[in-house]
Short mmCIF file of C-alpha atoms in Angstrom, two decimals:
data_model
loop_
_atom_site.label_atom_id
_atom_site.label_comp_id
_atom_site.label_asym_id
_atom_site.label_seq_id
_atom_site.Cartn_x
_atom_site.Cartn_y
_atom_site.Cartn_z
CA MET C 790 -29.55 -32.39 12.02
CA THR C 791 -27.42 -30.12 14.35
CA THR C 792 -25.49 -28.83 11.02
CA THR C 793 -28.62 -28.46 9.12
CA ALA C 794 -30.25 -26.44 11.96
CA ALA C 795 -26.74 -24.29 12.36
CA ALA C 796 -26.97 -23.68 8.34
CA ALA C 797 -30.63 -22.61 8.82
CA VAL C 798 -29.88 -20.24 11.60
CA GLU C 799 -26.97 -18.90 9.78
CA GLN C 800 -28.95 -18.32 6.55
CA ALA C 801 -31.61 -16.86 8.65
CA HIS C 802 -29.10 -14.47 10.28
CA ARG C 803 -28.05 -13.17 6.75
CA ARG C 804 -31.25 -12.75 5.34
CA GLU C 805 -33.79 -11.84 8.10
CA TRP C 806 -31.77 -10.21 10.67
CA ALA C 807 -32.99 -6.77 9.89
CA PHE C 808 -36.69 -7.91 9.87
CA VAL C 809 -36.58 -9.34 13.16
CA LEU C 810 -34.77 -6.52 14.93
CA ALA C 811 -36.97 -4.00 13.13
CA ALA C 812 -40.11 -5.58 14.32
CA THR C 813 -38.80 -5.96 17.77
CA VAL C 814 -37.57 -2.45 17.92
CA ARG C 815 -41.04 -1.48 16.87
CA LEU C 816 -42.43 -3.26 19.98
CA VAL C 817 -39.71 -2.30 22.75
CA ARG C 818 -38.71 0.97 21.24
CA ASP C 819 -35.08 0.49 22.45
CA PHE C 820 -32.24 -0.56 20.21
CA ASP C 821 -30.03 -2.14 23.00
CA LEU C 822 -32.85 -4.05 24.42
CA ALA C 823 -34.17 -5.13 20.94
CA GLU C 824 -30.74 -6.29 19.96
CA GLU C 825 -30.34 -8.37 23.09
CA CYS C 826 -33.77 -9.97 22.40
CA VAL C 827 -32.85 -10.75 18.80
CA GLN C 828 -29.48 -12.37 19.83
CA ASP C 829 -31.36 -14.42 22.41
CA ALA C 830 -33.91 -15.54 19.78
CA TYR C 831 -30.97 -16.68 17.37
CA ALA C 832 -29.37 -18.56 20.27
CA THR C 833 -32.68 -20.37 21.07
CA ALA C 834 -33.08 -21.16 17.33
CA LEU C 835 -29.72 -22.89 17.30
CA THR C 836 -31.03 -25.56 20.05
CA THR C 837 -34.54 -25.63 19.42
CA TRP C 838 -34.20 -26.08 15.57
CA ALA C 839 -31.48 -28.75 16.06
CA SER C 840 -34.33 -30.92 18.21
CA ASP C 841 -37.65 -29.84 16.71
CA GLY C 842 -36.48 -29.10 13.04
CA VAL C 843 -36.49 -25.96 11.33
CA PRO C 844 -39.76 -24.16 11.12
CA ALA C 845 -41.38 -23.27 8.02
CA ARG C 846 -40.99 -19.63 8.14
CA PRO C 847 -37.58 -18.99 10.07
CA GLY C 848 -38.06 -15.19 10.18
CA ALA C 849 -41.45 -15.15 11.43
CA TRP C 850 -40.49 -17.71 14.20
CA LEU C 851 -37.43 -15.61 15.31
CA THR C 852 -39.55 -12.52 15.34
CA THR C 853 -42.17 -14.25 17.71
CA VAL C 854 -39.41 -15.40 19.98
CA ALA C 855 -37.61 -12.25 20.07
CA ARG C 856 -40.72 -10.00 20.65
CA ARG C 857 -42.07 -12.52 23.37
CA ARG C 858 -38.62 -12.16 25.04
CA GLY C 859 -38.88 -8.50 24.65
CA LEU C 860 -42.41 -8.27 26.14
CA ASP C 861 -41.47 -10.55 29.15
CA LEU C 862 -38.59 -8.14 30.02
CA LEU C 863 -40.78 -5.21 29.70
CA ARG C 864 -43.28 -6.85 32.03
CA ARG C 865 -40.88 -8.13 34.57
CA ASP C 866 -39.40 -4.61 35.09
CA SER C 867 -42.11 -1.77 34.99
CA THR C 868 -39.96 0.89 36.25
CA PHE C 869 -37.25 -0.28 33.59
CA ARG C 870 -40.11 0.10 31.05
CA ARG C 871 -40.97 3.48 32.11
CA ALA C 872 -37.39 4.63 31.99
CA LEU C 873 -37.11 3.55 28.46
CA PRO C 874 -36.07 6.06 26.02
CA GLN C 875 -39.12 6.61 24.00
CA LEU C 876 -38.39 6.03 20.20
CA VAL C 877 -42.06 6.62 19.16
CA VAL C 878 -44.51 8.70 20.76
CA ASP C 879 -47.77 7.60 18.84
CA GLU C 880 -48.34 4.12 20.18
CA PRO C 881 -47.82 3.58 24.09
CA VAL C 882 -46.40 0.01 24.52
CA ALA C 883 -49.00 -1.09 27.03
CA ASP C 884 -52.03 -0.69 24.71
CA THR C 885 -50.38 -2.33 21.71
CA ALA C 886 -48.03 -4.89 23.05
CA GLU C 887 -50.51 -8.04 22.51
CA LEU C 888 -51.70 -6.56 19.10
CA ALA C 889 -48.14 -6.29 17.98
CA LEU C 890 -47.58 -9.90 18.38
CA ALA C 891 -50.66 -10.83 16.01
CA ASP C 892 -49.30 -8.69 13.07
CA LEU C 893 -46.17 -10.89 11.91
CA ASP C 894 -47.73 -11.45 8.56
CA ASP C 895 -48.54 -7.58 8.25
CA PRO C 896 -47.41 -6.33 4.77
CA ALA C 897 -46.25 -3.02 6.41
CA ILE C 898 -43.34 -5.01 7.94
CA PRO C 899 -40.92 -3.93 4.98
CA ASP C 900 -41.64 -0.44 6.19
CA ASP C 901 -40.36 -1.59 9.61
CA ARG C 902 -36.94 -2.11 7.97
CA LEU C 903 -37.11 1.23 6.16
CA ARG C 904 -37.98 2.85 9.69
CA LEU C 905 -34.72 1.03 10.83
CA ILE C 906 -32.33 2.20 7.99
CA SER C 907 -34.00 5.69 8.12
CA THR C 908 -33.06 6.00 11.83
CA CYS C 909 -29.62 4.56 11.17
CA CYS C 910 -29.15 7.00 8.33
CA HIS C 911 -30.82 10.17 10.10
CA PRO C 912 -28.88 13.37 8.89
CA ALA C 913 -28.40 14.36 12.46
CA LEU C 914 -25.95 11.41 12.93
CA ALA C 915 -22.38 11.50 11.62
CA PRO C 916 -21.89 9.84 8.31
CA GLN C 917 -19.35 7.38 9.80
CA ALA C 918 -21.77 6.54 12.65
CA GLN C 919 -24.68 6.19 10.06
CA VAL C 920 -22.57 3.43 8.22
CA ALA C 921 -21.52 1.70 11.65
CA LEU C 922 -25.06 1.72 12.71
CA THR C 923 -26.61 0.42 9.65
CA LEU C 924 -23.80 -2.56 9.63
CA ARG C 925 -24.47 -3.26 13.13
CA LEU C 926 -28.31 -2.92 13.52
CA VAL C 927 -29.62 -3.59 9.91
CA CYS C 928 -26.95 -6.28 8.95
CA GLY C 929 -26.36 -7.71 12.16
CA VAL C 930 -22.53 -7.42 11.69
CA THR C 931 -20.72 -7.45 14.95
CA THR C 932 -18.89 -4.58 16.57
CA ALA C 933 -15.38 -6.09 15.99
CA GLU C 934 -16.33 -6.79 12.24
CA VAL C 935 -17.57 -3.27 11.87
CA ALA C 936 -14.12 -2.03 13.61
CA ARG C 937 -12.17 -4.05 11.07
CA ALA C 938 -14.05 -2.62 7.87
CA PHE C 939 -13.37 0.90 9.14
CA LEU C 940 -9.69 -0.01 10.28
CA VAL C 941 -10.29 1.34 13.67
CA SER C 942 -9.99 -0.32 17.03
CA GLU C 943 -12.77 -2.34 18.52
CA SER C 944 -13.16 -0.01 21.28
CA THR C 945 -13.21 3.00 19.24
CA MET C 946 -16.02 1.54 16.98
CA ALA C 947 -17.70 0.41 20.18
CA ALA C 948 -17.75 4.00 21.55
CA ARG C 949 -18.76 5.40 18.25
CA ILE C 950 -21.77 2.97 18.02
CA THR C 951 -22.90 3.71 21.57
CA ARG C 952 -22.57 7.35 20.97
CA ALA C 953 -24.86 7.28 18.15
CA LYS C 954 -27.51 5.03 19.97
CA LYS C 955 -27.24 7.38 22.75
CA LYS C 956 -27.83 10.34 20.62
CA ILE C 957 -30.85 8.30 18.80
CA ALA C 958 -32.34 7.92 22.71
CA VAL C 959 -31.58 11.26 24.16
CA ALA C 960 -32.30 13.40 21.26
CA ALA C 961 -35.42 11.56 20.42
CA ILE C 962 -34.51 10.91 16.76
CA PRO C 963 -37.88 9.06 15.91
CA TYR C 964 -38.17 5.66 14.51
CA ARG C 965 -40.37 6.25 11.54
CA VAL C 966 -40.55 6.26 7.75
CA PRO C 967 -39.34 9.73 6.48
CA SER C 968 -42.18 11.83 4.95
CA VAL C 969 -42.07 12.35 1.17
CA ARG C 970 -40.64 15.75 1.63
CA GLU C 971 -37.80 14.35 3.65
CA LEU C 972 -37.33 11.31 1.72
CA PRO C 973 -35.06 12.55 -0.96
CA GLN C 974 -32.45 14.00 1.45
CA ARG C 975 -32.51 10.66 3.32
CA LEU C 976 -32.33 8.46 0.36
CA ASP C 977 -29.22 10.17 -0.58
CA SER C 978 -27.70 9.14 2.78
CA ILE C 979 -29.14 5.63 2.68
CA CYS C 980 -27.77 5.23 -0.89
CA ALA C 981 -24.34 6.63 0.29
CA VAL C 982 -24.36 3.98 3.10
CA ILE C 983 -24.97 1.12 1.01
CA HIS C 984 -22.65 2.33 -1.67
CA LEU C 985 -19.92 2.50 1.00
CA LEU C 986 -20.84 -0.86 2.11
CA PHE C 987 -20.44 -2.29 -1.30
CA THR C 988 -16.87 -0.63 -2.06
CA THR C 989 -15.55 -1.49 1.21
CA GLY C 990 -16.47 -5.20 0.50
CA HIS C 991 -15.49 -5.08 -3.13
CA THR C 992 -11.84 -4.43 -2.34
CA ALA C 993 -11.16 -4.91 1.46
CA PRO C 994 -8.97 -2.06 2.49
CA ALA C 995 -6.99 -4.77 4.58
CA GLY C 996 -6.57 -8.44 4.99
CA GLU C 997 -5.77 -11.57 3.24
CA VAL C 998 -8.60 -11.67 0.64
CA LEU C 999 -9.56 -9.36 -2.10
CA VAL C 1000 -13.24 -9.30 -1.44
CA ARG C 1001 -15.20 -9.33 1.72
CA ALA C 1002 -18.13 -11.32 0.26
CA ASP C 1003 -20.31 -10.71 3.40
CA LEU C 1004 -20.30 -6.89 3.08
CA VAL C 1005 -20.76 -7.15 -0.63
CA ASP C 1006 -23.75 -9.63 -0.21
CA ARG C 1007 -25.16 -7.19 2.56
CA SER C 1008 -25.08 -4.20 0.25
CA LEU C 1009 -26.67 -6.03 -2.42
CA GLN C 1010 -29.48 -7.15 -0.06
CA LEU C 1011 -29.99 -3.87 1.14
CA ALA C 1012 -30.02 -2.05 -2.33
CA ARG C 1013 -32.68 -4.79 -3.25
CA MET C 1014 -34.67 -3.98 -0.15
CA MET C 1015 -34.61 -0.44 -1.02
CA HIS C 1016 -35.57 -0.80 -4.61
CA ALA C 1017 -38.52 -3.06 -3.59
CA LEU C 1018 -39.39 -0.25 -1.16
CA VAL C 1019 -39.19 2.63 -3.45
CA PRO C 1020 -39.04 1.01 -6.82
CA GLY C 1021 -39.65 4.45 -8.71
CA ASP C 1022 -36.42 6.04 -7.66
CA PRO C 1023 -33.91 6.13 -10.13
CA SER C 1024 -30.96 6.51 -8.02
CA VAL C 1025 -31.81 3.48 -5.90
CA ALA C 1026 -32.34 1.57 -9.17
CA GLY C 1027 -28.84 2.89 -10.33
CA LEU C 1028 -27.29 1.85 -7.39
CA LEU C 1029 -28.67 -1.83 -7.54
CA ALA C 1030 -27.60 -1.94 -10.95
CA LEU C 1031 -23.98 -0.91 -10.16
CA ILE C 1032 -23.79 -3.20 -7.40
CA LEU C 1033 -25.06 -6.08 -9.70
CA LEU C 1034 -22.84 -5.26 -12.56
CA THR C 1035 -19.55 -4.68 -10.75
CA ASP C 1036 -20.12 -7.83 -8.39
CA ALA C 1037 -21.06 -9.89 -11.42
CA ARG C 1038 -17.15 -10.17 -12.26
CA ARG C 1039 -16.19 -11.24 -8.74
CA ALA C 1040 -15.55 -14.91 -9.62
CA ALA C 1041 -13.01 -13.71 -12.35
CA ARG C 1042 -11.27 -11.00 -10.22
CA VAL C 1043 -8.72 -13.38 -8.70
CA ASP C 1044 -7.22 -16.55 -10.35
CA ASP C 1045 -7.30 -20.21 -9.12
CA ASP C 1046 -3.70 -19.31 -7.39
CA GLY C 1047 -5.35 -16.39 -5.60
CA ASN C 1048 -3.51 -13.71 -7.92
CA LEU C 1049 -5.43 -10.69 -8.73
CA CYS C 1050 -6.98 -10.32 -12.31
CA THR C 1051 -7.42 -7.06 -13.77
CA LEU C 1052 -10.37 -6.52 -16.12
CA GLU C 1053 -7.91 -6.92 -19.21
CA HIS C 1054 -6.99 -10.40 -17.99
CA GLN C 1055 -10.19 -11.63 -16.68
CA ASP C 1056 -11.94 -14.95 -17.92
CA ARG C 1057 -15.04 -13.47 -18.97
CA GLU C 1058 -16.60 -16.83 -18.94
CA ARG C 1059 -16.59 -16.53 -15.39
CA TRP C 1060 -18.79 -13.39 -15.22
CA ASP C 1061 -22.43 -13.96 -13.67
CA ARG C 1062 -24.59 -13.56 -16.63
CA THR C 1063 -27.71 -13.32 -14.68
CA ALA C 1064 -26.59 -10.62 -12.58
CA ILE C 1065 -25.22 -8.69 -15.62
CA ALA C 1066 -28.78 -8.97 -17.38
CA GLU C 1067 -30.58 -7.95 -14.60
CA GLY C 1068 -28.23 -4.82 -14.06
CA ILE C 1069 -28.43 -3.98 -17.62
CA ALA C 1070 -32.25 -4.04 -17.49
CA LEU C 1071 -32.22 -1.77 -14.39
CA VAL C 1072 -29.81 0.71 -15.98
CA LYS C 1073 -31.90 1.00 -19.36
CA HIS C 1074 -34.87 1.75 -17.06
CA ALA C 1075 -33.06 4.31 -14.86
CA LEU C 1076 -30.80 5.81 -17.74
CA PRO C 1077 -32.81 8.91 -18.54
CA HIS C 1078 -31.81 10.17 -15.10
CA THR C 1079 -28.15 10.84 -14.89
CA ASP C 1080 -27.33 10.70 -11.18
CA ARG C 1081 -24.04 9.25 -10.08
CA TYR C 1082 -24.83 5.63 -9.46
CA THR C 1083 -26.68 5.14 -12.63
CA LEU C 1084 -23.83 6.54 -14.64
CA GLN C 1085 -21.26 4.49 -12.84
CA ALA C 1086 -23.74 1.45 -13.68
CA ALA C 1087 -23.69 2.24 -17.18
CA ILE C 1088 -19.99 2.38 -17.33
CA ALA C 1089 -19.91 -0.98 -15.68
CA ALA C 1090 -22.53 -2.27 -18.35
CA VAL C 1091 -20.27 -1.20 -21.29
CA HIS C 1092 -17.41 -3.36 -19.78
CA ASP C 1093 -19.65 -6.24 -19.02
CA GLU C 1094 -21.33 -6.01 -22.50
CA ALA C 1095 -17.74 -6.31 -24.19
CA PRO C 1096 -17.11 -9.66 -25.35
CA THR C 1097 -13.41 -9.40 -25.15
CA TRP C 1098 -11.09 -6.59 -23.47
CA ALA C 1099 -10.14 -5.63 -27.15
CA ASP C 1100 -13.64 -5.04 -28.02
CA THR C 1101 -14.31 -2.64 -24.99
CA ASP C 1102 -16.05 0.56 -26.23
CA TRP C 1103 -13.91 3.13 -24.80
CA ARG C 1104 -15.50 6.08 -26.84
CA GLU C 1105 -18.69 5.18 -24.94
CA ILE C 1106 -17.03 4.81 -21.47
CA ILE C 1107 -14.97 8.14 -21.87
CA GLY C 1108 -18.27 9.82 -22.91
CA LEU C 1109 -19.93 8.33 -19.88
CA TYR C 1110 -17.26 9.67 -17.63
CA ARG C 1111 -17.56 12.88 -19.12
CA LEU C 1112 -21.25 13.01 -18.21
CA LEU C 1113 -20.40 11.88 -14.83
CA LEU C 1114 -17.93 14.72 -14.26
CA ARG C 1115 -20.50 17.35 -15.52
CA GLU C 1116 -23.42 15.80 -13.38
CA SER C 1117 -21.43 15.01 -10.10
CA PRO C 1118 -17.72 15.77 -10.19
CA SER C 1119 -15.32 13.96 -7.94
CA PRO C 1120 -11.65 13.33 -7.57
CA VAL C 1121 -12.24 9.47 -8.07
CA ALA C 1122 -14.34 10.32 -11.18
CA LEU C 1123 -11.75 12.46 -12.48
CA LEU C 1124 -9.13 9.64 -11.81
CA ASN C 1125 -11.30 7.23 -13.59
CA HIS C 1126 -12.07 9.27 -16.45
CA ALA C 1127 -8.10 9.60 -17.03
CA ILE C 1128 -7.53 5.82 -16.78
CA ALA C 1129 -10.21 5.34 -19.43
CA VAL C 1130 -8.39 7.91 -21.66
CA GLY C 1131 -5.10 5.97 -21.08
CA LEU C 1132 -6.67 2.50 -21.95
CA ALA C 1133 -8.17 3.80 -24.79
CA GLY C 1134 -4.94 4.17 -26.39
CA ASP C 1135 -3.41 7.69 -25.09
CA PRO C 1136 -1.18 7.23 -22.28
CA ALA C 1137 0.58 10.43 -22.65
CA GLN C 1138 -3.12 12.19 -22.50
CA ALA C 1139 -3.86 10.21 -19.49
CA LEU C 1140 -0.61 10.94 -17.56
CA ALA C 1141 -1.38 14.77 -18.35
CA LEU C 1142 -4.85 14.27 -16.75
CA LEU C 1143 -3.40 12.30 -13.73
CA ASP C 1144 -0.62 14.74 -12.81
CA PRO C 1145 -2.71 17.52 -11.46
CA LEU C 1146 -4.70 14.84 -9.37
CA GLY C 1147 -1.61 14.35 -7.12
CA ALA C 1148 -2.63 17.77 -5.42
CA GLU C 1149 -6.16 16.31 -4.70
CA PRO C 1150 -6.46 15.80 -0.55
CA ALA C 1151 -9.11 13.43 -1.14
CA LEU C 1152 -6.82 11.19 -3.23
CA ALA C 1153 -3.84 11.52 -1.02
CA THR C 1154 -4.11 7.98 0.52
CA TYR C 1155 -5.70 6.63 -2.51
CA GLY C 1156 -3.36 3.99 -4.13
CA TYR C 1157 -5.06 3.87 -7.35
CA LEU C 1158 -3.70 7.05 -8.34
CA ASP C 1159 0.05 6.03 -8.19
CA ALA C 1160 -0.91 2.38 -9.49
CA ALA C 1161 -2.46 4.23 -12.61
CA ARG C 1162 0.33 6.54 -13.27
CA ALA C 1163 2.96 3.69 -12.74
CA ALA C 1164 1.01 1.72 -15.46
CA PHE C 1165 1.20 4.57 -18.13
CA LEU C 1166 4.68 5.72 -17.24
CA ALA C 1167 5.72 2.16 -17.83
CA GLU C 1168 3.73 2.09 -21.22
CA LEU C 1169 5.75 5.06 -22.13
CA GLY C 1170 8.98 3.64 -21.41
CA ARG C 1171 9.90 6.12 -18.48
CA THR C 1172 10.75 3.13 -16.32
CA ASP C 1173 12.29 4.81 -13.46
CA GLU C 1174 9.41 7.04 -12.65
CA ALA C 1175 7.06 4.01 -13.14
CA ILE C 1176 9.19 1.83 -10.44
CA ALA C 1177 8.84 5.02 -8.28
CA ALA C 1178 5.00 5.21 -8.73
CA TYR C 1179 4.54 1.51 -8.00
CA GLU C 1180 6.35 1.90 -4.81
CA SER C 1181 4.23 4.65 -3.64
CA ALA C 1182 1.25 2.66 -4.57
CA LEU C 1183 2.44 -0.13 -2.46
CA LEU C 1184 2.74 1.95 0.53
CA LEU C 1185 -1.09 2.85 0.34
CA THR C 1186 -2.67 -0.63 0.54
CA ASP C 1187 -2.88 -3.13 3.21
CA ASN C 1188 -4.76 -5.66 1.12
CA ALA C 1189 -2.56 -8.72 0.52
CA VAL C 1190 -3.85 -9.74 -2.82
CA GLU C 1191 -3.32 -6.02 -4.25
CA ARG C 1192 -0.01 -5.79 -2.66
CA ALA C 1193 1.12 -9.02 -4.57
CA HIS C 1194 -0.15 -7.80 -7.78
CA LEU C 1195 1.65 -4.36 -7.46
CA SER C 1196 4.99 -6.19 -6.01
CA GLY C 1197 4.73 -8.31 -9.27
CA LYS C 1198 4.48 -5.26 -11.54
CA LEU C 1199 7.51 -3.77 -9.69
CA VAL C 1200 9.61 -6.83 -10.14
CA ALA C 1201 8.87 -7.19 -13.82
CA LEU C 1202 10.11 -3.32 -14.39
CA THR C 1203 13.30 -3.88 -12.20
CA SER C 1204 14.45 -7.10 -13.45
CA MET X 762 -42.69 15.36 24.47
CA SER X 763 -39.17 16.38 24.54
CA GLN X 764 -37.60 19.95 25.25
CA TYR X 765 -34.86 21.26 23.13
CA LEU X 766 -32.68 24.35 23.48
CA VAL X 767 -32.29 26.11 20.03
CA LEU X 768 -29.01 28.11 20.30
CA ILE X 769 -28.63 30.90 17.95
CA TYR X 770 -25.16 31.55 16.76
CA GLY X 771 -24.14 34.39 14.37
CA ASP X 772 -21.45 37.02 13.47
CA GLU X 773 -21.94 39.81 16.13
CA ALA X 774 -20.12 42.40 13.89
CA THR X 775 -22.74 42.25 11.03
CA TYR X 776 -25.43 42.69 13.68
CA ALA X 777 -23.51 45.59 15.33
CA ALA X 778 -23.60 47.19 11.73
CA TYR X 779 -27.16 46.90 11.19
CA SER X 780 -29.20 49.74 10.22
CA PRO X 781 -32.34 50.65 12.28
CA ALA X 782 -34.45 49.47 9.23
CA GLU X 783 -32.34 46.17 9.37
CA SER X 784 -32.61 45.66 13.18
CA ASP X 785 -36.54 46.01 12.73
CA ASP X 786 -36.64 43.58 9.88
CA MET X 787 -34.70 41.09 12.16
CA LEU X 788 -37.13 41.86 15.08
CA ALA X 789 -40.14 41.08 12.86
CA ALA X 790 -38.52 38.07 11.39
CA HIS X 791 -38.43 36.84 15.03
CA ARG X 792 -42.04 37.62 15.63
CA THR X 793 -42.88 35.69 12.55
CA PHE X 794 -40.97 32.65 13.92
CA GLN X 795 -42.87 33.04 17.06
CA GLN X 796 -45.92 32.79 15.40
CA ILE X 797 -45.19 29.93 13.48
CA ALA X 798 -43.52 27.96 16.42
CA GLY X 799 -46.86 28.71 18.38
CA ALA X 800 -47.08 26.66 21.60
CA ALA X 801 -44.12 24.71 20.85
CA ASN X 802 -42.01 27.77 21.66
CA LEU X 803 -41.84 27.74 25.41
CA GLY X 804 -39.65 31.03 25.34
CA GLY X 805 -36.54 32.63 24.41
CA GLN X 806 -34.38 35.72 24.69
CA ALA X 807 -31.63 37.50 22.83
CA LEU X 808 -28.24 38.07 24.61
CA GLN X 809 -26.37 41.31 24.90
CA PRO X 810 -23.17 41.13 22.63
CA THR X 811 -20.09 38.87 23.98
CA VAL X 812 -18.27 42.13 25.07
CA THR X 813 -20.58 42.17 28.16
CA ALA X 814 -20.06 38.42 29.02
CA THR X 815 -17.90 37.46 31.86
CA THR X 816 -16.58 33.93 32.22
CA ILE X 817 -16.03 32.26 35.92
CA ARG X 818 -13.97 29.25 36.43
CA HIS X 819 -12.64 27.58 39.41
CA ASP X 820 -8.63 27.00 39.30
CA ALA X 821 -7.01 23.82 40.80
CA ASN X 822 -7.35 25.09 44.37
CA GLY X 823 -11.06 25.66 43.99
CA GLU X 824 -10.81 29.42 43.91
CA VAL X 825 -13.11 31.33 41.70
CA VAL X 826 -11.24 32.94 38.57
CA ILE X 827 -13.17 35.82 36.90
CA THR X 828 -12.15 36.78 33.27
CA ASP X 829 -13.85 39.26 30.88
CA GLY X 830 -15.25 37.69 27.78
CA PRO X 831 -17.34 34.82 26.67
CA PHE X 832 -16.38 31.01 27.49
CA ALA X 833 -15.24 30.36 23.89
CA GLU X 834 -14.18 33.07 21.62
CA ALA X 835 -15.28 32.37 18.15
CA LYS X 836 -16.52 34.54 15.02
CA GLU X 837 -19.92 33.13 15.43
CA ALA X 838 -21.04 33.89 18.92
CA LEU X 839 -24.04 32.67 20.88
CA GLY X 840 -26.59 35.59 20.33
CA GLY X 841 -29.87 34.22 21.74
CA TYR X 842 -32.14 31.10 22.16
CA TYR X 843 -35.22 29.57 22.12
CA LEU X 844 -36.47 26.65 24.30
CA LEU X 845 -38.79 24.40 22.37
CA GLU X 846 -41.21 21.57 23.05
CA ALA X 847 -41.37 18.79 20.31
CA PRO X 848 -42.59 15.20 20.10
CA ASP X 849 -38.98 14.24 18.39
CA LEU X 850 -35.94 15.68 16.89
CA ASP X 851 -37.33 15.75 13.66
CA ALA X 852 -40.18 17.83 14.58
CA ALA X 853 -37.91 20.10 16.59
CA ILE X 854 -35.55 20.51 13.52
CA ALA X 855 -38.63 21.39 11.34
CA ILE X 856 -39.31 24.36 13.82
CA ALA X 857 -35.72 25.31 14.64
CA ALA X 858 -35.17 25.55 10.78
CA GLN X 859 -37.42 28.33 10.60
CA VAL X 860 -35.39 30.48 13.46
CA PRO X 861 -33.90 33.63 11.63
CA ALA X 862 -30.03 33.09 11.72
CA PRO X 863 -28.88 34.95 8.62
CA THR X 864 -25.23 35.16 9.56
CA GLY X 865 -24.61 31.74 11.22
CA GLY X 866 -26.91 28.98 12.11
CA VAL X 867 -28.61 27.34 15.31
CA GLU X 868 -27.52 24.37 17.39
CA VAL X 869 -30.56 22.15 18.55
CA ARG X 870 -29.63 20.40 22.03
CA PRO X 871 -32.04 18.16 23.80
CA ILE X 872 -32.88 19.31 27.42
CA GLN X 873 -31.58 16.77 30.02
CA VAL X 874 -34.27 15.67 32.15
CA PHE X 875 -33.76 14.56 35.75
CA ALA X 876 -35.59 12.24 37.64
CA GLN X 877 -37.94 13.65 40.26
CA PRO X 878 -36.66 13.11 43.93
#
């Protein structure tokens, strides 16, 4: 009984945190107070659900409890209420408080989440703060976990989140859905945050496991939500497709012993065909638009559709990378294009493309450049140089699974 | 409503080299802005160039130390300001984005409101 309740609370935390917080912020207009009330509501749920059973609509239950708590606190301390930073100016608390409790089934609630995300991704906040706030407020990830994802100390991250919240309150960054004119600029930022969340989870920068499943799941959830909110936006559709098509290979990326499996050696039976089908349908729909997410999703789709590694359509993949380099050039896209050229059977050409990238500051701490050079050097029999390149790559990752993989390659070359 | 100070930064050398016609155009651009901003504009002024600035600090003993020049030397110097009133930062940005600042940009900073005694 207790375990059922705990599992239900955990599931509600994963699925409904953003809903509950967004609905509570709208009422109390203060992020810190709202967070406190939502945390209280989840804590109450743990005990109440264990004795009374799990409610039919856990999200609505939690929202009601969190908002009641918020109202109580506001009523108890009217001076505190007057001092509250005003996140919204168009609906005074006193007039709408009771009404607000009644609108839990309001279909406008998804807008609440969009408001929450838009506020976290406001261009007046530093990009790192945007991601940290989104993780903290929209995903309910603890400050300690956000700190770990960013490889900074918890106190540094706490200070960064506090500073961002303070700017929202003091500069009066509004809690609202952006206008149609602002939306494209804001959507870019929102997509970038979701994408960064995904890449951070897809291969964790540090730690014992390759994938931070919680971060990946949350990025997928956010991408789904954005796609539901703005179904016509091609870059949002492309981003959702990219996450689905890349994450579809999750189960095959490590073997039963926990060793890294590169795409070449993956058991394709383990790929998630449902996710692949959904991703491909989205890409097909989005593809006339050639934004960076859609093109990367299209590349992932070509890999996912190949029945075997040997059947990979490298010409198609190289063509898509060339398009990507034309539409939205980046050092990482240059690197991946060079790798595709090498895997298509031309390691010498790949090395010629990779060598100038050593001067890219953006790739200076990106171990995949050295790892790719090492693989092509080894293929060409330039063993000493390959060993040096693997050693450089090893210095640049703190992920245990990746380190073991690179060490294995190094041992194979030196013995 | 919140109040925001819009600080206008730019390259003084460029302004100093303006022809009379260019200076007139700049003034006209600001008049246009003031019309656009309307009641949201609570006031604003241009500053004399940074060579006329004097910086006052206190040393470790609390003595006043006076030096010639602006507080921070930079290529883009503070050249003027507007005081705006707006419902929120987005509204303030929408207005401040219209302030003419062809050789630099503007900084938008919320005004701190102290409680009445």
